[in-house]
mmCIF file of C-alpha atoms in Angstrom:
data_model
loop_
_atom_site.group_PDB
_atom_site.id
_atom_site.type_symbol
_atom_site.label_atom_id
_atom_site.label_comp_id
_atom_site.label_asym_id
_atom_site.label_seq_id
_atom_site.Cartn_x
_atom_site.Cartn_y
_atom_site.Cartn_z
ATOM 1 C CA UNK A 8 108.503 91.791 52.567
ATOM 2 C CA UNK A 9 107.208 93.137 55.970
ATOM 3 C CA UNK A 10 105.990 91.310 58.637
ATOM 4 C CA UNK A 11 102.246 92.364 59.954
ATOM 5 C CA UNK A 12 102.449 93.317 63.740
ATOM 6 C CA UNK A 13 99.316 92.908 66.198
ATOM 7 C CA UNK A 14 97.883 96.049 67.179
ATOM 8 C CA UNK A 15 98.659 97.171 70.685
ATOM 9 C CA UNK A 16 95.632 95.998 73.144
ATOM 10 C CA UNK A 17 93.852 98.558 75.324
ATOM 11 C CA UNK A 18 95.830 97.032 78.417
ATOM 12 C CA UNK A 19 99.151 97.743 76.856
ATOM 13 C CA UNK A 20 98.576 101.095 76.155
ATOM 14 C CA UNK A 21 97.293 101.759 79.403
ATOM 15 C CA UNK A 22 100.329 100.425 80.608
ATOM 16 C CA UNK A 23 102.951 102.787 78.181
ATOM 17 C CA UNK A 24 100.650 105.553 78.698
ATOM 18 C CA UNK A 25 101.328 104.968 82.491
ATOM 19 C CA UNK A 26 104.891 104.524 82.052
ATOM 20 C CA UNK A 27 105.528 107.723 79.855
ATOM 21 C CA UNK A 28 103.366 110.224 82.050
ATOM 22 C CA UNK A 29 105.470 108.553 85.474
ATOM 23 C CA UNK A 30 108.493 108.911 83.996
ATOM 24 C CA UNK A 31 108.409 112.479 83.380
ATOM 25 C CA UNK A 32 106.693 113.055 86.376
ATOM 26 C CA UNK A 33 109.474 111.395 88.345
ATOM 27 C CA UNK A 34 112.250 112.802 86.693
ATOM 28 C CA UNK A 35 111.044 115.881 87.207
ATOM 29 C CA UNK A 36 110.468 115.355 91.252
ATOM 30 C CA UNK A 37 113.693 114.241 91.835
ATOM 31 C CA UNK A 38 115.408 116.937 90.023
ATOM 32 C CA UNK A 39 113.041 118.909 92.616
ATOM 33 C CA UNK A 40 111.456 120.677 89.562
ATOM 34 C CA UNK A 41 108.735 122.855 91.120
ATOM 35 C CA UNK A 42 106.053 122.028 88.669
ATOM 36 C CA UNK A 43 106.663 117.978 89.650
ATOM 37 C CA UNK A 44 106.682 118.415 92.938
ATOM 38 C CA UNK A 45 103.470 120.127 92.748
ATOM 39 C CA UNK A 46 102.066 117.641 90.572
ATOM 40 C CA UNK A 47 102.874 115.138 92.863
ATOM 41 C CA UNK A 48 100.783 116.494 95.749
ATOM 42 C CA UNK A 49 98.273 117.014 93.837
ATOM 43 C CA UNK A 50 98.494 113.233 92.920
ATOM 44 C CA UNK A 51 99.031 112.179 95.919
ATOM 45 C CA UNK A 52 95.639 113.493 97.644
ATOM 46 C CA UNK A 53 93.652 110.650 95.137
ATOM 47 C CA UNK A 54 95.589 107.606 95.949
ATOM 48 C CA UNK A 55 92.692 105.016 96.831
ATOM 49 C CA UNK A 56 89.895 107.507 95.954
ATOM 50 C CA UNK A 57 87.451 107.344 93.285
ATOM 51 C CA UNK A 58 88.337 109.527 89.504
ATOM 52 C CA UNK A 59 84.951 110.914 90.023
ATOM 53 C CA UNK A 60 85.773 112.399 93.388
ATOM 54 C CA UNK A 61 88.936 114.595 92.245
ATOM 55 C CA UNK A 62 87.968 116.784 89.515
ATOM 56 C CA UNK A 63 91.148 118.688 90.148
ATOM 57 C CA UNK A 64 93.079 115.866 88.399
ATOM 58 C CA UNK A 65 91.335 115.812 85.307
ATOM 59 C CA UNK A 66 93.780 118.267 83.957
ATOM 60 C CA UNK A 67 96.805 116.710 85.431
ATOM 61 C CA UNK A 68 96.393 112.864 83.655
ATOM 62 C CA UNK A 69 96.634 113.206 80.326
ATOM 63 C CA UNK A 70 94.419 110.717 78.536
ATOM 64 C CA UNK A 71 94.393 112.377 74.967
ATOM 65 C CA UNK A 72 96.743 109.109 73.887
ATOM 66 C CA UNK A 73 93.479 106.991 74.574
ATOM 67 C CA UNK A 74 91.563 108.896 71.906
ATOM 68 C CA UNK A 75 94.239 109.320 69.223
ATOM 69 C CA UNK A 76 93.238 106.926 66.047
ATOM 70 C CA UNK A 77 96.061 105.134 65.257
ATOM 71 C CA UNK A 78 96.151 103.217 61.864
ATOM 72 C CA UNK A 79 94.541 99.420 61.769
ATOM 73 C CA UNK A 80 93.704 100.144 65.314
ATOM 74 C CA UNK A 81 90.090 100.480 66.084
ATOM 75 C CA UNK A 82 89.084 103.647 68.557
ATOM 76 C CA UNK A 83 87.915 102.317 71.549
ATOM 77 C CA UNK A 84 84.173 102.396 73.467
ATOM 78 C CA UNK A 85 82.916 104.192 76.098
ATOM 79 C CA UNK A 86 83.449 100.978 78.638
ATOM 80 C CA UNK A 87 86.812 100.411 77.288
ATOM 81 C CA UNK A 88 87.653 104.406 77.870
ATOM 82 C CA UNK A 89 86.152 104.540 81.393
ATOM 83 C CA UNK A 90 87.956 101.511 82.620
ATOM 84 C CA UNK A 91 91.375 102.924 81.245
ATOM 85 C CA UNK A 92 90.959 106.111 82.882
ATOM 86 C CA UNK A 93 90.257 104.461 86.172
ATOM 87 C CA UNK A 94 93.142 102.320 85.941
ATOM 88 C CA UNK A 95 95.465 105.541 84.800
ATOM 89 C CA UNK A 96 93.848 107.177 87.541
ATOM 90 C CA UNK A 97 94.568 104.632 90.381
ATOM 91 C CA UNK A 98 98.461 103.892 89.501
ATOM 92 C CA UNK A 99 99.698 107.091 88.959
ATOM 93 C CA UNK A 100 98.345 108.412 91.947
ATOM 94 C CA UNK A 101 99.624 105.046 94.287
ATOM 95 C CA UNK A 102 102.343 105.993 92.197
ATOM 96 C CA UNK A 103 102.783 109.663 93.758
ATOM 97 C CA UNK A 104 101.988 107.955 97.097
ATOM 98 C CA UNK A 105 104.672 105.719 96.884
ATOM 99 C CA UNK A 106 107.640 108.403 95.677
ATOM 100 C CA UNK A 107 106.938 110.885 98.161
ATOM 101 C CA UNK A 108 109.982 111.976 100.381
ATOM 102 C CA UNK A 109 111.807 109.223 98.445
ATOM 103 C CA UNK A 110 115.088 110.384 96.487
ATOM 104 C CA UNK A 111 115.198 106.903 94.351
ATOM 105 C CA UNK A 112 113.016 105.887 91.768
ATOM 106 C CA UNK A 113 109.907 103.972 92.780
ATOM 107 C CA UNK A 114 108.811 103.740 89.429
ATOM 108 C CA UNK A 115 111.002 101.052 87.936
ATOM 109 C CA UNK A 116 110.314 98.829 85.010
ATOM 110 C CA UNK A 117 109.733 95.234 84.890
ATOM 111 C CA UNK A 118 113.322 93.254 84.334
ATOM 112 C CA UNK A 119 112.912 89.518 83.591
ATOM 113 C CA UNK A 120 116.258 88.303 84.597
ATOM 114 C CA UNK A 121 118.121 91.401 84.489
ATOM 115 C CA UNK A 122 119.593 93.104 86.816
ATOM 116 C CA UNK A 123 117.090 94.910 88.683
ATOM 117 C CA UNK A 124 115.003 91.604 88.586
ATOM 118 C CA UNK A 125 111.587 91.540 88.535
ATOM 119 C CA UNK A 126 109.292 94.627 89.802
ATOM 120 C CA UNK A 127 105.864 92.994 90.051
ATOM 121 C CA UNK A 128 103.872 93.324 92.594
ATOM 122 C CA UNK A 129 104.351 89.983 93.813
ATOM 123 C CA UNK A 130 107.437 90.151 93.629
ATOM 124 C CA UNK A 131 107.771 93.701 95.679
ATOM 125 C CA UNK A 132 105.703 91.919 98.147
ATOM 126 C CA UNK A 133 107.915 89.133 98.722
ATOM 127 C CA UNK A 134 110.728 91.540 98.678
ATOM 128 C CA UNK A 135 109.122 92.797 102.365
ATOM 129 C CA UNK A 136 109.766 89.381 103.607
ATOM 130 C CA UNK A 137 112.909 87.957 104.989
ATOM 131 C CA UNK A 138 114.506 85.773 102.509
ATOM 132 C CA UNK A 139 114.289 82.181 103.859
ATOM 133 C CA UNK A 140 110.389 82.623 105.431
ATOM 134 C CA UNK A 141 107.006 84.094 104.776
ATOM 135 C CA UNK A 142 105.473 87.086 106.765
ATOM 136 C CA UNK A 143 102.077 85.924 107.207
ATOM 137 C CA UNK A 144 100.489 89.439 108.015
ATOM 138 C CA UNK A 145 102.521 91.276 104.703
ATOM 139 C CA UNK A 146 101.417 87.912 102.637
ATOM 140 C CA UNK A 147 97.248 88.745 104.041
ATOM 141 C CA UNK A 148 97.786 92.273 102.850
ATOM 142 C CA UNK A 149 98.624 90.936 99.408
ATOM 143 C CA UNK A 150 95.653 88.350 99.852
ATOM 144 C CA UNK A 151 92.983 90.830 100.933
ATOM 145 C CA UNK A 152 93.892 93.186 97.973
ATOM 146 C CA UNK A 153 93.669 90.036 95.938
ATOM 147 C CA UNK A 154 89.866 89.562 96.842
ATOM 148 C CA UNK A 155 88.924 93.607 96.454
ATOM 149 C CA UNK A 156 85.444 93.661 95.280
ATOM 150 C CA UNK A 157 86.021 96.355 93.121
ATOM 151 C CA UNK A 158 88.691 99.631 91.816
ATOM 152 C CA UNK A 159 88.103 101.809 94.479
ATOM 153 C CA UNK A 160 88.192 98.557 97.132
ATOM 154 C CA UNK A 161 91.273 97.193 95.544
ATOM 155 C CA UNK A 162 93.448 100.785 95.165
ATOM 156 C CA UNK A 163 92.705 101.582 99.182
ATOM 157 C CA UNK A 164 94.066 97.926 99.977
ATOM 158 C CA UNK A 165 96.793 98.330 97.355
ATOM 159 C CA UNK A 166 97.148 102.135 99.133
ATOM 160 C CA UNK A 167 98.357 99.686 102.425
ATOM 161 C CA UNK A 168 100.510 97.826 100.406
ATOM 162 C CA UNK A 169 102.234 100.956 98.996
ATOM 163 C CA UNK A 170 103.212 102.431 102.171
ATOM 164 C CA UNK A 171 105.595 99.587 103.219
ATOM 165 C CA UNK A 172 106.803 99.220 100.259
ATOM 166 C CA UNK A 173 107.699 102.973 100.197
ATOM 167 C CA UNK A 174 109.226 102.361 103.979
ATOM 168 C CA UNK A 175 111.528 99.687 102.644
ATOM 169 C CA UNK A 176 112.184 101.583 99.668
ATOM 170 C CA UNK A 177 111.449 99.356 97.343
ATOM 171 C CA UNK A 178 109.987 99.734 93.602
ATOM 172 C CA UNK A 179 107.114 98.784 91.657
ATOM 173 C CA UNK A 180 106.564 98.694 87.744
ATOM 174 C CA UNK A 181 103.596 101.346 87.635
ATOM 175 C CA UNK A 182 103.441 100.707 83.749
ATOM 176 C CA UNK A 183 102.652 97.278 84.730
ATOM 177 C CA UNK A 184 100.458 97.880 87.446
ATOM 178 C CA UNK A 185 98.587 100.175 85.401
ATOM 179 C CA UNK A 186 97.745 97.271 82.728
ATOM 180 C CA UNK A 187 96.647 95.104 85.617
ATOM 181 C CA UNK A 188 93.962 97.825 87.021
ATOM 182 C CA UNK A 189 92.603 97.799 83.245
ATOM 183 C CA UNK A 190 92.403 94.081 83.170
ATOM 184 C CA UNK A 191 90.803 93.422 86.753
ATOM 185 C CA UNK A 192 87.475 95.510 85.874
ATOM 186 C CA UNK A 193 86.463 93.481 82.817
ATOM 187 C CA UNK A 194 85.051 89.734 83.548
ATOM 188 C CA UNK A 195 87.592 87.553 84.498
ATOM 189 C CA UNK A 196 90.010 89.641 84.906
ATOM 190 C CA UNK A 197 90.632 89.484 88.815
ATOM 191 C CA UNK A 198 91.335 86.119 88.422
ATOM 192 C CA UNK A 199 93.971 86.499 86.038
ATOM 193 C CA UNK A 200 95.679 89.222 87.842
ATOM 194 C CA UNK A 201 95.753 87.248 90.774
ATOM 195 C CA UNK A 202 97.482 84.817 88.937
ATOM 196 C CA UNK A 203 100.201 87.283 87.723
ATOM 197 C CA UNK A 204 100.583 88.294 91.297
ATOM 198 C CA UNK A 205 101.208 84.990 92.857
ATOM 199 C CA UNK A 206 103.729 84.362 90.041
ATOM 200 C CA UNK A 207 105.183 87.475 90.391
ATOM 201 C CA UNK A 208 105.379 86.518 94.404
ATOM 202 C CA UNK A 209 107.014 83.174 93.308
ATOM 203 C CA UNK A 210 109.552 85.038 90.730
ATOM 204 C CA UNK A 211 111.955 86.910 92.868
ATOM 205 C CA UNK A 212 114.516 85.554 94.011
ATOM 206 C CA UNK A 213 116.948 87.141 96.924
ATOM 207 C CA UNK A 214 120.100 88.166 94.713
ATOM 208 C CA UNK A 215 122.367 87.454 97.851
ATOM 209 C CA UNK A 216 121.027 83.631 98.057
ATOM 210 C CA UNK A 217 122.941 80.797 95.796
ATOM 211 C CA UNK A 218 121.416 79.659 92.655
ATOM 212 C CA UNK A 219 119.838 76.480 93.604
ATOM 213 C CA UNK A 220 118.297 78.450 96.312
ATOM 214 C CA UNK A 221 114.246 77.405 96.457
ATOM 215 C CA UNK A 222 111.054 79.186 95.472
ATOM 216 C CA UNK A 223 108.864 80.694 98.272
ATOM 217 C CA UNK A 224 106.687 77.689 97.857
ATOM 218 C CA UNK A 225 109.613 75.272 99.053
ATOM 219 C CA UNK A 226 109.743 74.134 95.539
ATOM 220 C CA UNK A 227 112.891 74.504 93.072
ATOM 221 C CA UNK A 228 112.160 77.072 90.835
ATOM 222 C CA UNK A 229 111.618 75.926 86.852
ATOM 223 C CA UNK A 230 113.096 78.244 84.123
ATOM 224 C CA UNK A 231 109.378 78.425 82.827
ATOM 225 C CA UNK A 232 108.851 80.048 86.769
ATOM 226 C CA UNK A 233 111.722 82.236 86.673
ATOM 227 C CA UNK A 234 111.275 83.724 83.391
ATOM 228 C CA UNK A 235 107.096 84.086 83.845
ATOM 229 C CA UNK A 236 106.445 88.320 84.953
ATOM 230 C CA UNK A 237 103.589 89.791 86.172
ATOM 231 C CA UNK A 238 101.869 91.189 82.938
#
């Protein structure tokens, strides 16, 4: 007998789709292949701009994967294709922004509890702040994103964002980023992103501080806290 598995939603494979293009991409660049490199600069030039703006990338995202028909999976409108494009569009070029000059990955997957820990943005956020406070102006930043009015608004704040975090050198789950940017242009969907982000913020945890140490929020952290991610 086989068990009947829920086809994937648009955000999730907006967020693989993300992950698998970045991946080889990055490789690539840090191997200091000549063909990444130059796709990275060429990446690069959109971060916080508009799809419509840079017809030069339209060759350089691939998003065949959205148009594929895959069995028991319905093929998906023109809104939902639009919005997925925009969202591919926006992380993988923060994405390129944030890896430039850097010899580590900055692409780095989501971890709940392992050993990497948790690569949200919250969470990469709160990983610019010294452990036992709050940096008001670095917490603002993550606020004024937070309250973007729209893609292009959000990606230039995020664009901000990116920079120190590529200073510090700390990473970012683009595959999960990537979902997010899908989610906040439908209804609703800022909202619940925000949400993921101040979880995310609330999730890491310094790995130098003892385990009763407290959340951000001065509160002991639950399990149901610690094990909650950004998706």
């Amino acid at each position: 007998m086989t068990t009947a598995t829920a086809p994937p939603s648009v955000r999730s494979r907006v967020a693989e789709l993300a992950a698998v293009q970045i991946d080889r991409w990055q490789e690539g660049y840090l191997r200091d292949s000549p063909k990444d490199v130059a796709a990275l600069a060429r990446l690069r030039r959109g971060a916080g701009r508009d799809a419509a703006d840079l017809p030069d990338l339209w060759t350089l995202v691939d998003t065949s994967p959205l148009y594929a028909r895959l069995d028991d999976v319905r093929p998906l409108s023109e809104e939902e294709l639009v919005r997925a494009e925009n969202a591919l569009h926006a992380a993988l070029t923060l994405w390129a922004m944030h890896q430039q000059s850097r010899g580590a990955h900055m692409h780095r997957p989501h971890a709940r509890g392992g050993p990497g820990g948790p690569a949200g943005l919250g969470a990469a956020v709160r990983r610019l702040m010294p452990p036992d406070g709050i940096d008001e102006p670095v917490r603002k930043r993550l606020v004024r994103a937070g309250t973007a009015p729209d893609l292009t608004s959000l990606s230039q704040r995020l664009r901000d964002l990116i920079v120190l975090l590529r200073r510090a050198d700390i990473p970012l789950d683009y595959g999960l980023l990537a979902g997010q940017l899908y989610a906040w242009q439908w209804p609703g969907g800022a909202d619940t992103v925000r949400r993921e982000w101040g979880r995310s913020f609330h999730s890491w945890q310094d790995p130098a501080a003892p385990a009763s140490a407290q959340s951000a929020d001065g509160a002991a952290p639950s399990s149901d806290d610690r094990d909650k991610d950004a998706s």
